[in-house]
Amino acid sequence: MLKNCTDSLMRNTWVEIDLSNLEYNLSQARKMLKSKTKIAGVVKANAYGHGSIHIAKALIENGIDMLAVACLTEAIELRKYYSDIPILIMGYTPSDKLKFAVQNNITITIFSLEQAIILSDIGEMLNKEVTIHIKIETGFNRLGLKIDSNIISIIEKIYNLKNIRLEGMFTHFALKTKETDKIQYELLMNVIHKLEAKGIYIPIKHICDSIGMVIYPEYHLDMIRLGSLMYGVQTSSKKEGSLRSVMTFKTEISQVKEIQAGEGVGYDYSFVAKKKTIVGTLPVGYADEYMRALTGKGEVNINGKRAPIIGKICMDQCMIDLTNIPYAKVGDEVILLGGNSKDGITLDEVAEKINTNRNEVLSVISRRVPRVYIKKSKPICIVDYLLD
């Protein structure tokens, strides 16, 4: 794949992003939703490592209603390419940066009257309507307007400010238990019902992320925030059906050598050969976010066969035991993560080995690693952040 779609400058460590699989996963999500339920495609953290610009393009082409990011710079990066799609910042935007968000027609999450007043003043100064969502604190205790005796009057004041359009209201499940999630939902809905009693209607109410969408169809409300499921991360219930992995992390063998019993490999000789061993070197390391925690635990796949990581994973390279794959040679393709069920290294497997969640494994892959976008098994675009 790599040699057919790139020039000589691109590294021989890369990720392939299958946009056909992204579209398939999006279609699986839509099967679970009512026709009027909107979808916000979550493309924060460089679209979970998949590349936000091109993932956003694919989502827009497939009729996504909104893009959702974590911070202002992520929103502005997208706005440079896509002028019309609504973009929601789900996290905190510092007050001194709010003007940039308004100038770029970004939808802003707030959780204080003070920021709403600042936004109203900015809107008046720029002669623009400012679209906001209010985040409500229901028990996650991360960000949100705390529910107390003043919350309805605060929201009412925000609603009545000049140049403010209160488009949305949301919270985030802690996903502890069904009972605690239900409490969070009911807390949000209680606020909404009290507002409606005062004639304040919120067009877009949302609480579900990917997991919430799958396990709580009764809580879909007006919009769901679709993140990990789009990228092929399966929920434990698997009610969403079989998903397809969007990312495959690959490299190539850069050297093959034979060492004798007693010879060490890598820093501290954490691996010492007990017998004659064939060692392969790979041009990928923890600076690419092939995580050092996989030392002594990780495996790679070469032509359908597994090879273990030996020695400590270095910043830019790592070593594998090729003794059981004696025909392996320099230039052979190596799968580090992803791939099909026969030749793949599953996301679940990697996350379990290093005791983290699957989203972290995807989202931390370095921008040093080029993204090769494919559709219907054909390469259509390459993004090499260092060269571009």
mmCIF file of N, CA and C in Angstrom, residues 171-253:
data_model
loop_
_atom_site.group_PDB
_atom_site.id
_atom_site.type_symbol
_atom_site.label_atom_id
_atom_site.label_comp_id
_atom_site.label_asym_id
_atom_site.label_seq_id
_atom_site.Cartn_x
_atom_site.Cartn_y
_atom_site.Cartn_z
ATOM 1 N N THR A 171 -25.071 17.839 29.415
ATOM 2 C CA THR A 171 -24.232 17.343 30.489
ATOM 3 C C THR A 171 -23.533 16.097 29.985
ATOM 4 N N HIS A 172 -22.732 15.467 30.841
ATOM 5 C CA HIS A 172 -21.936 14.311 30.417
ATOM 6 C C HIS A 172 -22.095 13.194 31.445
ATOM 7 N N PHE A 173 -22.441 12.003 30.949
ATOM 8 C CA PHE A 173 -22.563 10.854 31.842
ATOM 9 C C PHE A 173 -21.212 10.477 32.441
ATOM 10 N N ALA A 174 -21.221 10.120 33.722
ATOM 11 C CA ALA A 174 -20.035 9.527 34.346
ATOM 12 C C ALA A 174 -19.922 8.046 34.012
ATOM 13 N N LEU A 175 -21.043 7.431 33.582
ATOM 14 C CA LEU A 175 -21.075 6.020 33.184
ATOM 15 C C LEU A 175 -20.590 5.108 34.310
ATOM 16 N N LYS A 176 -21.026 5.427 35.515
ATOM 17 C CA LYS A 176 -20.697 4.591 36.668
ATOM 18 C C LYS A 176 -21.643 3.395 36.736
ATOM 19 N N THR A 177 -22.941 3.673 36.860
ATOM 20 C CA THR A 177 -23.977 2.635 36.853
ATOM 21 C C THR A 177 -25.207 3.189 36.146
ATOM 22 N N LYS A 178 -26.136 2.318 35.800
ATOM 23 C CA LYS A 178 -27.388 2.782 35.194
ATOM 24 C C LYS A 178 -28.148 3.693 36.157
ATOM 25 N N GLU A 179 -28.042 3.396 37.441
ATOM 26 C CA GLU A 179 -28.754 4.191 38.446
ATOM 27 C C GLU A 179 -28.188 5.606 38.524
ATOM 28 N N THR A 180 -26.844 5.727 38.576
ATOM 29 C CA THR A 180 -26.260 7.060 38.664
ATOM 30 C C THR A 180 -26.428 7.832 37.359
ATOM 31 N N ASP A 181 -26.383 7.131 36.229
ATOM 32 C CA ASP A 181 -26.613 7.796 34.944
ATOM 33 C C ASP A 181 -28.044 8.325 34.860
ATOM 34 N N LYS A 182 -28.996 7.553 35.379
ATOM 35 C CA LYS A 182 -30.390 7.997 35.378
ATOM 36 C C LYS A 182 -30.552 9.243 36.238
ATOM 37 N N ILE A 183 -29.867 9.283 37.372
ATOM 38 C CA ILE A 183 -29.918 10.473 38.224
ATOM 39 C C ILE A 183 -29.412 11.694 37.471
ATOM 40 N N GLN A 184 -28.296 11.527 36.741
ATOM 41 C CA GLN A 184 -27.756 12.645 35.960
ATOM 42 C C GLN A 184 -28.749 13.118 34.905
ATOM 43 N N TYR A 185 -29.346 12.170 34.201
ATOM 44 C CA TYR A 185 -30.341 12.516 33.175
ATOM 45 C C TYR A 185 -31.508 13.287 33.797
ATOM 46 N N GLU A 186 -31.993 12.797 34.910
ATOM 47 C CA GLU A 186 -33.149 13.432 35.556
ATOM 48 C C GLU A 186 -32.804 14.826 36.078
ATOM 49 N N LEU A 187 -31.588 15.012 36.550
ATOM 50 C CA LEU A 187 -31.162 16.345 36.991
ATOM 51 C C LEU A 187 -31.165 17.331 35.828
ATOM 52 N N LEU A 188 -30.637 16.910 34.674
ATOM 53 C CA LEU A 188 -30.645 17.770 33.493
ATOM 54 C C LEU A 188 -32.069 18.085 33.068
ATOM 55 N N MET A 189 -32.916 17.061 32.997
ATOM 56 C CA MET A 189 -34.275 17.255 32.511
ATOM 57 C C MET A 189 -35.096 18.104 33.475
ATOM 58 N N ASN A 190 -34.799 18.017 34.755
ATOM 59 C CA ASN A 190 -35.510 18.851 35.728
ATOM 60 C C ASN A 190 -35.222 20.326 35.475
ATOM 61 N N VAL A 191 -33.973 20.650 35.174
ATOM 62 C CA VAL A 191 -33.623 22.034 34.831
ATOM 63 C C VAL A 191 -34.359 22.453 33.562
ATOM 64 N N ILE A 192 -34.346 21.592 32.560
ATOM 65 C CA ILE A 192 -34.997 21.912 31.278
ATOM 66 C C ILE A 192 -36.495 22.124 31.463
ATOM 67 N N HIS A 193 -37.148 21.267 32.241
ATOM 68 C CA HIS A 193 -38.592 21.408 32.454
ATOM 69 C C HIS A 193 -38.921 22.709 33.185
ATOM 70 N N LYS A 194 -38.101 23.099 34.152
ATOM 71 C CA LYS A 194 -38.328 24.357 34.859
ATOM 72 C C LYS A 194 -38.156 25.545 33.920
ATOM 73 N N LEU A 195 -37.201 25.454 33.008
ATOM 74 C CA LEU A 195 -37.021 26.518 32.025
ATOM 75 C C LEU A 195 -38.215 26.598 31.075
ATOM 76 N N GLU A 196 -38.687 25.442 30.632
ATOM 77 C CA GLU A 196 -39.837 25.421 29.721
ATOM 78 C C GLU A 196 -41.085 26.002 30.384
ATOM 79 N N ALA A 197 -41.201 25.791 31.690
ATOM 80 C CA ALA A 197 -42.332 26.363 32.424
ATOM 81 C C ALA A 197 -42.290 27.891 32.400
ATOM 82 N N LYS A 198 -41.100 28.453 32.183
ATOM 83 C CA LYS A 198 -40.935 29.903 32.082
ATOM 84 C C LYS A 198 -40.906 30.367 30.626
ATOM 85 N N GLY A 199 -41.201 29.452 29.705
ATOM 86 C CA GLY A 199 -41.229 29.813 28.292
ATOM 87 C C GLY A 199 -39.877 29.809 27.614
ATOM 88 N N ILE A 200 -38.872 29.177 28.239
ATOM 89 C CA ILE A 200 -37.530 29.085 27.650
ATOM 90 C C ILE A 200 -37.333 27.677 27.108
ATOM 91 N N TYR A 201 -37.249 27.570 25.791
ATOM 92 C CA TYR A 201 -37.111 26.265 25.149
ATOM 93 C C TYR A 201 -35.725 26.156 24.508
ATOM 94 N N ILE A 202 -35.043 25.078 24.817
ATOM 95 C CA ILE A 202 -33.687 24.845 24.311
ATOM 96 C C ILE A 202 -33.782 23.950 23.080
ATOM 97 N N PRO A 203 -33.351 24.411 21.905
ATOM 98 C CA PRO A 203 -33.500 23.607 20.679
ATOM 99 C C PRO A 203 -32.718 22.291 20.689
ATOM 100 N N ILE A 204 -31.499 22.311 21.253
ATOM 101 C CA ILE A 204 -30.652 21.106 21.181
ATOM 102 C C ILE A 204 -30.236 20.701 22.595
ATOM 103 N N LYS A 205 -30.883 19.662 23.091
ATOM 104 C CA LYS A 205 -30.527 19.090 24.400
ATOM 105 C C LYS A 205 -29.761 17.800 24.142
ATOM 106 N N HIS A 206 -28.627 17.617 24.845
ATOM 107 C CA HIS A 206 -27.827 16.420 24.573
ATOM 108 C C HIS A 206 -27.108 15.952 25.821
ATOM 109 N N ILE A 207 -26.981 14.635 25.922
ATOM 110 C CA ILE A 207 -26.317 14.025 27.077
ATOM 111 C C ILE A 207 -25.474 12.812 26.688
ATOM 112 N N CYS A 208 -25.799 12.171 25.568
ATOM 113 C CA CYS A 208 -25.163 10.894 25.212
ATOM 114 C C CYS A 208 -23.907 11.069 24.385
ATOM 115 N N ASP A 209 -22.825 10.407 24.815
ATOM 116 C CA ASP A 209 -21.674 10.178 23.950
ATOM 117 C C ASP A 209 -21.893 8.855 23.233
ATOM 118 N N SER A 210 -20.852 8.267 22.666
ATOM 119 C CA SER A 210 -21.026 7.012 21.919
ATOM 120 C C SER A 210 -21.596 5.901 22.799
ATOM 121 N N ILE A 211 -21.018 5.729 23.993
ATOM 122 C CA ILE A 211 -21.484 4.656 24.875
ATOM 123 C C ILE A 211 -22.916 4.927 25.312
ATOM 124 N N GLY A 212 -23.189 6.160 25.708
ATOM 125 C CA GLY A 212 -24.541 6.508 26.116
ATOM 126 C C GLY A 212 -25.550 6.288 25.000
ATOM 127 N N MET A 213 -25.164 6.611 23.766
ATOM 128 C CA MET A 213 -26.062 6.405 22.626
ATOM 129 C C MET A 213 -26.464 4.947 22.494
ATOM 130 N N VAL A 214 -25.489 4.057 22.700
ATOM 131 C CA VAL A 214 -25.746 2.625 22.499
ATOM 132 C C VAL A 214 -26.607 2.054 23.624
ATOM 133 N N ILE A 215 -26.286 2.383 24.860
ATOM 134 C CA ILE A 215 -26.963 1.712 25.972
ATOM 135 C C ILE A 215 -28.219 2.427 26.457
ATOM 136 N N TYR A 216 -28.394 3.702 26.047
ATOM 137 C CA TYR A 216 -29.548 4.457 26.534
ATOM 138 C C TYR A 216 -30.337 5.090 25.384
ATOM 139 N N PRO A 217 -31.013 4.322 24.557
ATOM 140 C CA PRO A 217 -31.791 4.923 23.474
ATOM 141 C C PRO A 217 -32.865 5.887 23.973
ATOM 142 N N GLU A 218 -33.304 5.701 25.215
ATOM 143 C CA GLU A 218 -34.337 6.578 25.769
ATOM 144 C C GLU A 218 -33.781 7.951 26.151
ATOM 145 N N TYR A 219 -32.463 8.117 26.125
ATOM 146 C CA TYR A 219 -31.836 9.379 26.513
ATOM 147 C C TYR A 219 -31.209 10.132 25.322
ATOM 148 N N HIS A 220 -31.564 9.765 24.110
ATOM 149 C CA HIS A 220 -30.925 10.385 22.952
ATOM 150 C C HIS A 220 -31.214 11.879 22.826
ATOM 151 N N LEU A 221 -32.390 12.322 23.277
ATOM 152 C CA LEU A 221 -32.784 13.724 23.214
ATOM 153 C C LEU A 221 -32.668 14.280 21.786
ATOM 154 N N ASP A 222 -32.157 15.510 21.641
ATOM 155 C CA ASP A 222 -32.133 16.142 20.315
ATOM 156 C C ASP A 222 -30.857 15.866 19.537
ATOM 157 N N MET A 223 -29.799 15.452 20.238
ATOM 158 C CA MET A 223 -28.517 15.226 19.570
ATOM 159 C C MET A 223 -27.678 14.266 20.399
ATOM 160 N N ILE A 224 -26.853 13.489 19.713
ATOM 161 C CA ILE A 224 -25.841 12.672 20.398
ATOM 162 C C ILE A 224 -24.465 13.140 19.929
ATOM 163 N N ARG A 225 -23.480 12.933 20.802
ATOM 164 C CA ARG A 225 -22.096 13.316 20.488
ATOM 165 C C ARG A 225 -21.338 12.033 20.151
ATOM 166 N N LEU A 226 -21.092 11.839 18.863
ATOM 167 C CA LEU A 226 -20.530 10.576 18.389
ATOM 168 C C LEU A 226 -19.022 10.693 18.243
ATOM 169 N N GLY A 227 -18.294 9.965 19.080
ATOM 170 C CA GLY A 227 -16.841 9.992 19.034
ATOM 171 C C GLY A 227 -16.258 8.639 18.740
ATOM 172 N N SER A 228 -15.882 7.902 19.774
ATOM 173 C CA SER A 228 -15.108 6.677 19.601
ATOM 174 C C SER A 228 -15.783 5.652 18.700
ATOM 175 N N LEU A 229 -17.102 5.564 18.745
ATOM 176 C CA LEU A 229 -17.788 4.568 17.916
ATOM 177 C C LEU A 229 -17.525 4.802 16.434
ATOM 178 N N MET A 230 -17.438 6.052 16.021
ATOM 179 C CA MET A 230 -17.153 6.348 14.608
ATOM 180 C C MET A 230 -15.847 5.740 14.160
ATOM 181 N N TYR A 231 -14.893 5.696 15.092
ATOM 182 C CA TYR A 231 -13.550 5.247 14.752
ATOM 183 C C TYR A 231 -13.384 3.733 14.927
ATOM 184 N N GLY A 232 -14.487 3.060 15.263
ATOM 185 C CA GLY A 232 -14.465 1.604 15.329
ATOM 186 C C GLY A 232 -14.269 1.042 16.714
ATOM 187 N N VAL A 233 -14.400 1.871 17.751
ATOM 188 C CA VAL A 233 -14.255 1.390 19.120
ATOM 189 C C VAL A 233 -15.582 0.782 19.566
ATOM 190 N N GLN A 234 -15.585 -0.513 19.768
ATOM 191 C CA GLN A 234 -16.796 -1.259 20.099
ATOM 192 C C GLN A 234 -17.162 -1.059 21.570
ATOM 193 N N THR A 235 -18.453 -0.877 21.864
ATOM 194 C CA THR A 235 -18.881 -0.842 23.260
ATOM 195 C C THR A 235 -18.971 -2.261 23.793
ATOM 196 N N SER A 236 -18.975 -2.392 25.113
ATOM 197 C CA SER A 236 -19.009 -3.725 25.710
ATOM 198 C C SER A 236 -20.316 -4.449 25.409
ATOM 199 N N SER A 237 -21.401 -3.692 25.213
ATOM 200 C CA SER A 237 -22.693 -4.337 24.937
ATOM 201 C C SER A 237 -22.799 -4.847 23.505
ATOM 202 N N LYS A 238 -22.083 -4.224 22.586
ATOM 203 C CA LYS A 238 -22.085 -4.556 21.157
ATOM 204 C C LYS A 238 -23.481 -4.473 20.535
ATOM 205 N N LYS A 239 -24.346 -3.658 21.161
ATOM 206 C CA LYS A 239 -25.681 -3.455 20.591
ATOM 207 C C LYS A 239 -25.609 -2.684 19.280
ATOM 208 N N GLU A 240 -24.476 -2.027 19.027
ATOM 209 C CA GLU A 240 -24.313 -1.248 17.804
ATOM 210 C C GLU A 240 -23.982 -2.110 16.598
ATOM 211 N N GLY A 241 -23.851 -3.424 16.798
ATOM 212 C CA GLY A 241 -23.446 -4.310 15.719
ATOM 213 C C GLY A 241 -21.938 -4.318 15.579
ATOM 214 N N SER A 242 -21.463 -5.000 14.570
ATOM 215 C CA SER A 242 -20.025 -5.118 14.355
ATOM 216 C C SER A 242 -19.492 -3.851 13.689
ATOM 217 N N LEU A 243 -18.521 -3.222 14.329
ATOM 218 C CA LEU A 243 -17.905 -2.026 13.764
ATOM 219 C C LEU A 243 -16.623 -2.382 13.021
ATOM 220 N N ARG A 244 -16.126 -1.433 12.247
ATOM 221 C CA ARG A 244 -14.906 -1.649 11.483
ATOM 222 C C ARG A 244 -13.822 -0.681 11.936
ATOM 223 N N SER A 245 -12.637 -1.198 12.138
ATOM 224 C CA SER A 245 -11.513 -0.369 12.557
ATOM 225 C C SER A 245 -11.164 0.624 11.459
ATOM 226 N N VAL A 246 -11.005 1.893 11.831
ATOM 227 C CA VAL A 246 -10.687 2.937 10.853
ATOM 228 C C VAL A 246 -9.177 3.116 10.703
ATOM 229 N N MET A 247 -8.435 2.893 11.783
ATOM 230 C CA MET A 247 -6.992 3.140 11.771
ATOM 231 C C MET A 247 -6.190 1.842 11.792
ATOM 232 N N THR A 248 -5.151 1.787 10.969
ATOM 233 C CA THR A 248 -4.141 0.734 11.043
ATOM 234 C C THR A 248 -2.770 1.406 11.101
ATOM 235 N N PHE A 249 -2.034 1.105 12.154
ATOM 236 C CA PHE A 249 -0.707 1.691 12.407
ATOM 237 C C PHE A 249 0.336 0.711 11.863
ATOM 238 N N LYS A 250 1.197 1.194 10.940
ATOM 239 C CA LYS A 250 2.120 0.307 10.246
ATOM 240 C C LYS A 250 3.541 0.862 10.240
ATOM 241 N N THR A 251 4.475 -0.032 10.034
ATOM 242 C CA THR A 251 5.862 0.356 9.809
ATOM 243 C C THR A 251 6.499 -0.704 8.913
ATOM 244 N N GLU A 252 7.819 -0.606 8.709
ATOM 245 C CA GLU A 252 8.558 -1.591 7.920
ATOM 246 C C GLU A 252 9.833 -1.972 8.662
ATOM 247 N N ILE A 253 10.295 -3.170 8.437
ATOM 248 C CA ILE A 253 11.552 -3.614 9.041
ATOM 249 C C ILE A 253 12.708 -2.824 8.439
#
